[in-house]
CSV table of C-alpha atoms and ligand atoms in Angstrom, one decimal:
chain,number,residue,atom,x,y,z
W,1,MET,CA,137.6,61.7,94.2
W,2,THR,CA,139.8,63.7,91.2
W,3,ASP,CA,143.1,64.9,92.4
W,4,THR,CA,143.2,67.9,94.8
W,5,THR,CA,146.4,67.8,95.5
W,6,SER,CA,148.1,71.5,95.9
W,7,CYS,CA,148.7,74.2,92.6
W,8,LEU,CA,151.6,74.6,94.3
W,9,SER,CA,153.5,71.4,93.9
W,10,ARG,CA,151.4,70.2,90.7
W,11,ASP,CA,152.2,73.8,88.8
W,12,PRO,CA,156.0,74.7,89.3
W,13,ALA,CA,155.0,78.2,87.7
W,14,ASN,CA,152.6,78.7,90.5
W,15,ARG,CA,150.4,80.2,88.1
W,16,ALA,CA,147.0,82.5,88.9
W,17,LEU,CA,144.4,80.4,88.2
W,18,SER,CA,141.8,82.5,85.4
W,19,ALA,CA,138.3,82.8,87.3
W,20,ALA,CA,136.9,80.4,85.2
W,21,GLU,CA,139.1,77.9,85.6
W,22,ALA,CA,138.9,77.7,89.2
W,23,ARG,CA,135.0,77.5,89.2
W,24,GLU,CA,134.8,74.9,86.4
W,25,ARG,CA,137.1,72.7,88.7
W,26,MET,CA,135.5,73.5,91.5
W,27,VAL,CA,132.2,72.4,89.9
W,28,ALA,CA,133.6,69.6,88.0
W,29,GLU,CA,134.8,67.9,91.2
W,30,VAL,CA,131.8,68.2,93.7
W,31,THR,CA,129.5,65.4,93.7
W,32,PRO,CA,125.6,65.8,95.0
W,33,ILE,CA,125.1,64.2,98.4
W,34,ARG,CA,123.2,61.9,98.6
W,35,GLY,CA,119.4,61.4,100.9
W,36,HIS,CA,115.7,62.8,100.4
W,37,GLU,CA,113.1,63.0,102.3
W,38,TYR,CA,109.5,63.4,101.5
W,39,LEU,CA,108.0,67.3,101.6
W,40,PRO,CA,104.1,68.4,101.8
W,41,VAL,CA,104.8,71.0,98.4
W,42,ARG,CA,104.4,74.1,100.1
W,43,ALA,CA,106.9,73.2,102.5
W,44,ALA,CA,109.5,72.1,99.3
W,45,LEU,CA,110.2,75.9,98.2
W,46,GLY,CA,113.8,76.2,98.0
W,47,ARG,CA,114.7,72.5,98.0
W,48,VAL,CA,115.9,70.8,95.4
W,49,LEU,CA,113.9,68.0,93.3
W,50,ALA,CA,115.4,64.4,93.9
W,51,ALA,CA,113.2,62.6,91.2
W,52,ASP,CA,111.3,63.6,88.3
W,53,ILE,CA,107.9,64.2,89.2
W,54,ILE,CA,105.6,62.7,85.7
W,55,ALA,CA,102.8,64.4,85.0
W,56,PRO,CA,99.5,62.0,86.1
W,57,HIS,CA,97.5,63.5,83.2
W,58,ASP,CA,97.2,66.6,80.9
W,59,VAL,CA,97.3,70.1,82.0
W,60,PRO,CA,94.5,71.1,81.1
W,61,ALA,CA,92.9,68.6,82.0
W,62,HIS,CA,90.7,69.2,78.7
W,63,ASP,CA,90.5,71.4,75.4
W,64,ASN,CA,88.8,74.7,77.1
W,65,SER,CA,88.0,78.6,76.0
W,66,ALA,CA,90.8,81.1,76.8
W,67,MET,CA,88.6,83.8,76.5
W,68,ASP,CA,84.9,85.1,77.5
W,69,GLY,CA,82.9,84.4,74.5
W,70,TYR,CA,80.9,82.2,72.3
W,71,ALA,CA,82.2,79.0,71.1
W,72,ILE,CA,81.3,78.0,68.1
W,73,ARG,CA,81.9,75.4,65.2
W,74,PHE,CA,84.6,77.3,62.4
W,75,ASP,CA,82.8,75.4,59.9
W,76,SER,CA,79.1,77.3,60.7
W,77,LEU,CA,80.2,81.4,59.9
W,78,SER,CA,80.2,82.4,56.4
W,79,ALA,CA,82.9,83.4,54.3
W,80,GLU,CA,81.4,86.7,54.5
W,81,GLY,CA,79.8,89.3,56.3
W,82,GLU,CA,77.7,88.4,60.1
W,83,THR,CA,76.8,84.7,60.7
W,84,ARG,CA,73.4,84.9,63.5
W,85,LEU,CA,74.0,81.9,65.3
W,86,ALA,CA,70.9,80.4,68.0
W,87,VAL,CA,72.7,80.3,71.5
W,88,VAL,CA,71.7,77.3,73.2
W,89,GLY,CA,73.6,77.5,76.2
W,90,THR,CA,76.2,78.2,78.7
W,91,ALA,CA,79.8,76.9,79.7
W,92,LEU,CA,81.1,78.0,82.9
W,93,ALA,CA,84.6,77.0,84.7
W,94,GLY,CA,83.1,73.8,86.7
W,95,ASN,CA,79.8,73.5,85.1
W,96,ALA,CA,80.3,72.5,81.6
W,97,PHE,CA,77.6,72.4,78.7
W,98,SER,CA,76.3,68.6,78.3
W,99,GLY,CA,75.2,69.5,74.7
W,100,LEU,CA,76.3,69.3,71.3
W,101,VAL,CA,77.5,72.4,69.6
W,102,GLY,CA,75.9,71.7,66.1
W,103,LYS,CA,75.9,74.1,62.7
W,104,GLY,CA,74.4,77.4,63.5
W,105,GLN,CA,74.6,77.1,67.0
W,106,ALA,CA,76.5,79.1,69.6
W,107,VAL,CA,76.7,78.6,73.3
W,108,ARG,CA,77.9,81.3,75.8
W,109,ILE,CA,81.1,80.4,77.3
W,110,MET,CA,84.3,81.8,79.8
W,111,THR,CA,87.0,81.3,80.3
W,112,GLY,CA,88.6,78.0,81.8
W,113,ALA,CA,84.9,76.7,80.4
W,114,VAL,CA,85.4,73.0,79.0
W,115,LEU,CA,84.5,73.8,75.7
W,116,PRO,CA,81.5,72.0,74.3
W,117,ALA,CA,81.4,68.7,71.9
W,118,GLY,CA,81.4,70.2,68.6
W,119,ALA,CA,82.8,73.3,68.7
W,120,ASP,CA,86.2,74.6,68.1
W,121,THR,CA,86.3,77.9,68.1
W,122,VAL,CA,85.7,81.0,70.3
W,123,VAL,CA,84.7,84.8,69.8
W,124,VAL,CA,85.6,87.3,72.2
W,125,GLN,CA,82.2,88.7,73.2
W,126,GLU,CA,83.6,92.2,72.4
W,127,VAL,CA,84.1,91.2,69.0
W,128,THR,CA,80.0,90.4,68.6
W,129,ARG,CA,75.9,91.6,68.8
W,130,THR,CA,73.2,89.5,70.1
W,131,GLU,CA,69.2,89.6,70.6
W,132,PRO,CA,67.5,87.7,72.3
W,133,GLY,CA,67.9,84.0,71.6
W,134,ALA,CA,70.7,84.4,69.8
W,135,VAL,CA,74.5,86.1,68.1
W,136,PHE,CA,75.6,88.0,65.3
W,137,ILE,CA,79.6,86.7,64.9
W,138,PRO,CA,81.4,89.3,62.3
W,139,SER,CA,83.6,88.0,59.7
W,140,GLY,CA,87.3,86.9,59.8
W,141,GLN,CA,87.3,84.8,62.8
W,142,ARG,CA,90.1,81.7,62.6
W,143,SER,CA,89.7,78.6,63.3
W,144,GLY,CA,91.1,77.1,66.5
W,145,GLN,CA,91.1,80.8,68.1
W,146,ASN,CA,90.8,81.4,72.3
W,147,THR,CA,91.4,77.9,72.6
W,148,ARG,CA,93.3,76.3,75.1
W,149,LYS,CA,94.6,72.5,74.2
W,150,ALA,CA,94.4,69.4,76.1
W,151,GLY,CA,98.1,68.9,77.4
W,152,GLU,CA,99.4,71.4,75.5
W,153,ASP,CA,100.8,72.8,78.9
W,154,LEU,CA,102.1,69.3,80.5
W,155,ALA,CA,101.3,65.8,77.8
W,156,ARG,CA,99.8,63.1,80.6
W,157,GLY,CA,103.0,61.6,81.2
W,158,ALA,CA,106.2,64.0,80.4
W,159,VAL,CA,108.5,64.2,83.3
W,160,ALA,CA,106.9,67.9,83.6
W,161,MET,CA,109.5,69.0,86.0
W,162,ALA,CA,113.7,66.9,86.2
W,163,ALA,CA,115.2,65.6,89.5
W,164,GLY,CA,118.0,68.5,89.8
W,165,LYS,CA,115.1,71.2,90.0
W,166,ARG,CA,115.3,74.1,92.8
W,167,ILE,CA,111.5,74.6,93.3
W,168,GLY,CA,110.7,78.0,93.0
W,169,PRO,CA,107.2,80.2,93.7
W,170,ALA,CA,106.2,78.7,89.5
W,171,GLU,CA,107.5,75.4,91.1
W,172,LEU,CA,105.3,75.3,93.7
W,173,GLY,CA,101.9,75.9,91.6
W,174,LEU,CA,103.3,73.6,88.7
W,175,ILE,CA,103.9,70.6,91.6
W,176,ALA,CA,100.2,71.8,92.6
W,177,SER,CA,99.3,72.4,88.9
W,178,LEU,CA,99.7,68.2,88.4
W,179,GLY,CA,97.3,68.0,91.7
W,180,VAL,CA,100.7,66.1,93.4
W,181,ALA,CA,100.8,67.6,97.7
W,182,GLU,CA,104.0,65.7,98.4
W,183,VAL,CA,107.7,65.5,96.3
W,184,ALA,CA,110.7,64.0,96.7
W,185,VAL,CA,113.4,66.3,97.2
W,186,LYS,CA,117.4,66.2,98.5
W,187,ARG,CA,118.0,66.4,102.2
W,188,ARG,CA,119.8,70.5,103.1
W,189,LEU,CA,122.9,71.0,102.5
W,190,ARG,CA,125.2,70.8,105.7
W,191,VAL,CA,127.3,73.8,106.0
W,192,ALA,CA,129.5,74.6,108.7
W,193,PHE,CA,131.2,77.9,109.1
W,194,PHE,CA,134.2,79.9,111.1
W,195,SER,CA,135.9,82.9,111.3
W,196,THR,CA,139.5,82.7,111.5
W,197,GLY,CA,142.0,85.4,113.3
W,198,ASP,CA,143.1,86.6,116.6
W,199,GLU,CA,142.2,90.0,115.8
W,200,LEU,CA,138.7,89.3,115.4
W,201,ALA,CA,136.0,90.7,118.2
W,202,SER,CA,132.2,89.1,119.2
W,203,ILE,CA,129.8,92.3,118.3
W,204,GLY,CA,128.1,92.5,121.7
W,205,LYS,CA,131.0,93.8,123.3
W,206,PRO,CA,133.8,96.6,123.0
W,207,LEU,CA,136.5,96.8,120.4
W,208,ALA,CA,140.1,96.6,122.3
W,209,PRO,CA,142.8,98.7,120.5
W,210,GLY,CA,143.4,96.4,116.8
W,211,GLU,CA,140.3,94.7,117.1
W,212,VAL,CA,137.6,94.5,114.3
W,213,TYR,CA,134.3,93.0,114.8
W,214,ASP,CA,133.3,89.7,112.5
W,215,SER,CA,131.1,90.4,110.3
W,216,ASN,CA,131.9,87.6,107.8
W,217,ARG,CA,130.2,84.9,109.5
W,218,TYR,CA,127.5,87.2,109.3
W,219,THR,CA,127.5,87.5,105.5
W,220,LEU,CA,128.2,84.1,105.0
W,221,HIS,CA,124.9,83.3,108.2
W,222,GLY,CA,122.6,85.3,105.6
W,223,LEU,CA,124.1,83.9,102.3
W,224,LEU,CA,124.1,80.4,103.6
W,225,THR,CA,120.7,80.6,105.1
W,226,ARG,CA,119.2,82.0,101.7
W,227,LEU,CA,120.6,79.1,100.1
W,228,GLY,CA,118.0,77.3,102.0
W,229,ALA,CA,121.9,74.4,104.0
W,230,ASP,CA,121.2,73.5,107.4
W,231,ILE,CA,124.1,76.1,108.9
W,232,ILE,CA,126.5,75.4,111.5
W,233,ASP,CA,128.6,78.8,113.0
W,234,MET,CA,131.1,77.2,115.0
W,235,GLY,CA,132.3,81.0,115.6
W,236,VAL,CA,135.8,82.7,116.1
W,237,VAL,CA,139.2,80.3,115.8
W,238,PRO,CA,141.8,82.3,116.8
W,239,ASP,CA,145.1,81.6,114.4
W,240,ARG,CA,146.8,79.1,116.3
W,241,PRO,CA,147.9,75.2,114.6
W,242,GLU,CA,145.6,73.7,117.6
W,243,ALA,CA,142.8,75.5,117.9
W,244,LEU,CA,142.2,75.7,113.8
W,245,GLU,CA,143.4,71.7,113.4
W,246,ALA,CA,140.7,71.3,116.2
W,247,ALA,CA,138.3,73.5,114.4
W,248,LEU,CA,138.3,71.7,111.3
W,249,ALA,CA,138.0,68.1,112.1
W,250,GLU,CA,135.6,69.1,114.5
W,251,ALA,CA,133.3,70.6,111.3
W,252,ALA,CA,134.7,67.6,108.9
W,253,LEU,CA,132.6,65.0,111.1
W,254,VAL,CA,129.4,66.6,110.9
W,255,ALA,CA,129.3,68.7,107.5
W,256,ASP,CA,129.5,68.1,103.9
W,257,ALA,CA,130.4,71.5,103.2
W,258,ILE,CA,133.3,73.7,105.7
W,259,ILE,CA,133.6,77.3,105.2
W,260,THR,CA,136.7,80.0,106.7
W,261,THR,CA,136.9,83.2,106.0
W,262,GLY,CA,140.5,84.2,106.2
W,263,GLY,CA,144.1,83.1,106.6
W,264,VAL,CA,144.2,81.3,102.8
W,265,SER,CA,146.8,85.0,101.8
W,266,VAL,CA,150.5,84.4,101.3
W,267,GLY,CA,152.1,84.7,105.0
W,268,GLU,CA,149.4,83.7,107.1
W,269,ALA,CA,148.8,80.5,104.8
W,270,ASP,CA,151.5,78.3,105.8
W,271,PHE,CA,150.7,76.7,108.8
W,272,VAL,CA,146.8,76.6,107.8
W,273,ARG,CA,148.7,74.4,104.3
W,274,ASP,CA,150.3,72.4,106.8
W,275,ILE,CA,147.1,71.6,109.1
W,276,LEU,CA,145.4,70.9,106.0
W,277,ASP,CA,147.9,68.5,105.1
W,278,LYS,CA,147.8,66.8,107.6
W,279,LEU,CA,143.7,66.7,107.4
W,280,GLY,CA,143.0,66.2,104.0
W,281,GLN,CA,143.9,66.9,100.2
W,282,VAL,CA,143.1,71.2,99.7
W,283,SER,CA,144.6,73.4,97.4
W,284,PHE,CA,145.9,76.3,97.5
W,285,TRP,CA,144.8,78.7,94.5
W,286,LYS,CA,146.4,82.4,93.8
W,287,LEU,CA,143.0,83.7,91.4
W,288,ASN,CA,144.2,86.8,89.4
W,289,ILE,CA,141.2,88.3,90.4
W,290,LYS,CA,140.2,91.2,92.3
W,291,PRO,CA,139.5,91.4,95.1
W,292,GLY,CA,139.1,87.6,96.2
W,293,ARG,CA,143.0,86.6,94.9
W,294,PRO,CA,143.4,83.4,97.3
W,295,MET,CA,141.5,80.7,98.2
W,296,ALA,CA,141.7,77.1,99.0
W,297,PHE,CA,139.9,74.4,97.8
W,298,GLY,CA,139.1,70.6,98.4
W,299,LYS,CA,138.8,68.2,101.5
W,300,VAL,CA,139.0,67.7,105.0
W,301,GLY,CA,137.9,64.3,105.5
W,302,GLN,CA,134.7,63.6,103.8
W,303,ALA,CA,133.6,67.1,103.8
W,304,TRP,CA,134.7,70.2,101.1
W,305,LEU,CA,136.2,72.6,102.5
W,306,PHE,CA,135.8,75.9,100.4
W,307,GLY,CA,139.1,78.8,102.1
W,308,LEU,CA,137.8,81.9,100.8
W,309,PRO,CA,139.8,85.3,101.7
W,310,GLY,CA,139.1,87.2,105.2
W,311,ASN,CA,138.3,90.6,103.9
W,312,PRO,CA,135.0,91.0,103.8
W,313,VAL,CA,134.0,92.1,99.7
W,314,ALA,CA,136.3,88.9,98.7
W,315,VAL,CA,133.5,87.0,100.8
W,316,MET,CA,131.1,88.1,99.1
W,317,VAL,CA,133.0,87.7,95.4
W,318,SER,CA,134.2,84.5,96.3
W,319,TYR,CA,131.3,82.7,97.5
W,320,THR,CA,129.0,84.1,94.9
W,321,GLN,CA,131.5,83.7,92.3
W,322,PHE,CA,133.2,79.4,93.2
W,323,ALA,CA,131.6,78.6,95.7
W,324,LEU,CA,127.4,79.8,95.2
W,325,ASP,CA,128.0,76.7,92.5
W,326,ALA,CA,130.1,74.2,93.7
W,327,LEU,CA,127.5,74.4,96.7
W,328,LEU,CA,124.1,74.3,94.6
W,329,ARG,CA,126.0,71.2,92.8
W,330,LEU,CA,126.7,69.5,95.9
W,331,SER,CA,123.0,69.9,96.9
W,332,GLY,CA,121.7,68.3,93.7
W,333,VAL,CA,120.9,71.3,91.8
W,334,ASP,CA,121.4,70.0,88.0
W,335,PRO,CA,121.2,71.9,85.9
W,336,LEU,CA,123.5,75.4,87.4
W,337,PRO,CA,121.9,78.4,87.8
W,338,GLU,CA,122.9,80.6,84.3
W,339,ARG,CA,124.0,84.3,85.7
W,340,PRO,CA,123.4,86.7,83.3
W,341,LEU,CA,125.8,89.2,82.6
W,342,LEU,CA,123.8,91.8,81.5
W,343,SER,CA,125.5,94.8,79.0
W,344,VAL,CA,125.2,98.4,81.1
W,345,GLU,CA,126.9,101.7,79.8
W,346,SER,CA,129.1,103.0,82.3
W,347,ALA,CA,128.5,106.8,83.7
W,348,VAL,CA,131.9,106.4,84.5
W,349,ALA,CA,135.7,106.1,83.3
W,350,ILE,CA,137.1,103.4,85.6
W,351,LYS,CA,141.3,102.6,85.5
W,352,LYS,CA,141.5,98.7,85.7
W,353,GLN,CA,144.8,96.8,85.4
W,354,VAL,CA,144.9,94.4,82.2
W,355,GLY,CA,145.7,90.3,82.7
W,356,ARG,CA,143.1,90.1,86.0
W,357,ARG,CA,139.4,90.2,86.4
W,358,GLU,CA,138.0,92.6,88.6
W,359,TYR,CA,134.3,92.9,90.1
W,360,LEU,CA,133.7,96.2,91.0
W,361,ARG,CA,130.7,97.2,93.1
W,362,GLY,CA,128.1,99.3,91.3
W,363,ARG,CA,124.7,100.6,91.1
W,364,VAL,CA,122.2,100.1,87.8
W,365,GLY,CA,120.2,102.7,88.2
W,366,ALA,CA,117.9,104.5,84.9
W,367,VAL,CA,119.0,108.1,84.1
W,368,ASP,CA,116.7,109.7,81.6
W,369,GLY,CA,114.9,106.7,80.6
W,370,ARG,CA,118.3,104.8,79.9
W,371,TRP,CA,120.0,102.3,82.4
W,372,GLN,CA,123.3,103.2,83.9
W,373,VAL,CA,125.9,101.8,86.1
W,374,LYS,CA,128.3,103.5,88.1
W,375,MET,CA,130.5,102.6,90.9
W,376,VAL,CA,130.0,102.8,94.3
W,377,GLY,CA,130.9,103.7,97.5
W,378,ASN,CA,135.1,102.7,98.7
W,379,GLN,CA,136.5,100.1,96.4
W,380,GLY,CA,138.3,98.9,98.7
W,381,SER,CA,138.2,94.9,99.6
W,382,GLY,CA,137.2,95.5,103.3
W,383,VAL,CA,134.8,98.0,102.6
W,384,LEU,CA,131.5,96.6,103.6
W,385,SER,CA,129.4,99.6,102.9
W,386,SER,CA,129.9,99.6,99.0
W,387,MET,CA,128.1,95.9,99.1
W,388,SER,CA,125.2,97.5,100.9
W,389,GLU,CA,124.7,100.5,98.3
W,390,ALA,CA,125.4,98.4,95.3
W,391,ASN,CA,122.5,96.6,92.9
W,392,CYS,CA,125.4,94.7,90.9
W,393,PHE,CA,128.9,94.0,90.4
W,394,ILE,CA,130.4,95.7,87.8
W,395,VAL,CA,132.4,92.6,85.6
W,396,LEU,CA,135.7,93.6,84.4
W,397,ALA,CA,137.5,90.9,82.3
W,398,GLU,CA,140.9,90.4,82.2
W,399,GLU,CA,141.7,91.9,78.7
W,400,CYS,CA,140.3,94.8,79.6
W,401,ALA,CA,142.1,98.0,80.2
W,402,GLY,CA,139.2,100.0,81.6
W,403,VAL,CA,136.8,101.9,81.0
W,404,ALA,CA,135.7,105.2,78.9
W,405,VAL,CA,132.5,107.0,79.9
W,406,GLY,CA,129.3,106.1,78.0
W,407,GLU,CA,131.4,102.8,77.4
W,408,ASN,CA,129.5,99.1,78.0
W,409,VAL,CA,130.3,97.2,81.1
W,410,GLN,CA,129.1,93.9,82.0
W,411,VAL,CA,127.4,94.0,85.0
W,412,GLN,CA,126.0,91.0,87.2
W,413,LEU,CA,122.7,92.0,89.2
W,414,PHE,CA,123.1,90.5,93.1
W,415,GLU,CA,119.1,90.2,93.1
W,416,GLY,CA,118.6,86.8,92.0
W,417,ALA,CA,122.1,86.2,91.7
W,418,PHE,CA,123.1,84.8,95.8
J,1,AMP,P1,143.1,87.6,106.3
J,1,AMP,O1,142.8,87.2,104.7
J,1,AMP,O2,143.1,86.9,107.5
J,1,AMP,O3,144.1,87.9,106.3
J,1,AMP,O4,142.6,89.0,106.6
J,1,AMP,C1,142.3,89.5,105.2
J,1,AMP,C2,141.9,91.0,105.9
J,1,AMP,O5,140.1,90.3,106.5
J,1,AMP,C3,142.1,91.8,107.9
J,1,AMP,O6,142.1,93.5,107.5
J,1,AMP,C4,141.2,91.2,108.5
J,1,AMP,O7,141.1,92.0,109.4
J,1,AMP,C5,139.8,91.2,107.5
J,1,AMP,N1,139.0,90.3,107.9
J,1,AMP,C6,139.0,88.4,108.8
J,1,AMP,N2,138.4,87.4,109.0
J,1,AMP,C7,137.2,88.8,109.3
J,1,AMP,C8,136.1,88.9,110.0
J,1,AMP,N3,135.6,87.5,110.4
J,1,AMP,N4,135.2,90.0,110.0
J,1,AMP,C9,135.8,91.0,109.0
J,1,AMP,N5,137.1,91.5,109.0
J,1,AMP,C10,138.2,90.3,109.0
J,2,MG,MG1,143.6,86.6,109.0
């Protein structure tokens, strides 16, 4: 394991880490879990491929037609004007024409049918005219047109899908197209999580004065279920050192990763830090971002710890911007997915303090056919309704000093991002 001692001790200036630095460090430190299992193709949706899949044959297996029309030899056609060809048979998908297409001949062919021997070109039926037993082909055809070559999707022996790929709908289809029925996938990541805070109440009972319902565990339930992890929900842990220590020790025994929320901000972090020093090696980070400034990352026993802040919106920012990629890497995903930032015109002016990266809740929508983004809801880091109303983060870079109406900003769409 690489060094995960506290940044506070390593970095005398107690400098705030940039978002990019924090993500890079986390991703660089974690190593994929071992262990895999074999699953039937459908059950592998959302799982991570544990070994390369090699194409056992060409895909497609034969040269075939991309259109409904006539399979011909290109050299049958006269350079100018129409050519009359004798129609000598029919080739259907799944029912090939077994003869040879000779010069001056054509075979009626359907999409997906094997290209008959001798033929090299397909002419779409819409441009032809027919008479009994013959077809007229206009000039202007190209040699090889409307055909699909054997192996053009995948050549036999090629790596059809590399280990580390997360299996989505396209991958399910691709695996099936190879005739492969069972795949080796990484075992599921085991993630334990709990909320910390004496003020937290469980849903289903009335709130006492000063209490708030614990929402973070529900958000995390959703995020981690979508990730495809085996989740271990450990409930609420009060702000007492013994309780926290016991919870962390228990989690570290069963989980690959532990996610906590709350208790990492200045003031609260002191007793947490003592416990984590005792149980493992954890760095406390101050990130120059908003929201989500405090975060802890490191190891407790054999488990990776992601200590997220308590504020509900900050939880989602820290998870999506930092923890998620580290969890994907732990799960065996390689390469990590790209997270595109799209440039969209801002419909509103935005105030911004230079020197930190900000993640505002925004909504991208079309106004008179043009895509624009505006902020939604109250931007407080505890206000979850803004997350629900939003469909993107507006990501403002450290050096940005504010945005004028009509200026372009970068957005990260939620759809597909977590
Ligand atoms: P903390 O980081 O523990 O200081 O918490 C920051 C803020 O987030 C406080 O207002 C907490 O009440 C709130 N908070 C912490 N944990 C949760 C939770 N699990 N659900 C809802 N709010 C929380
Ligand atoms: Mg707290």
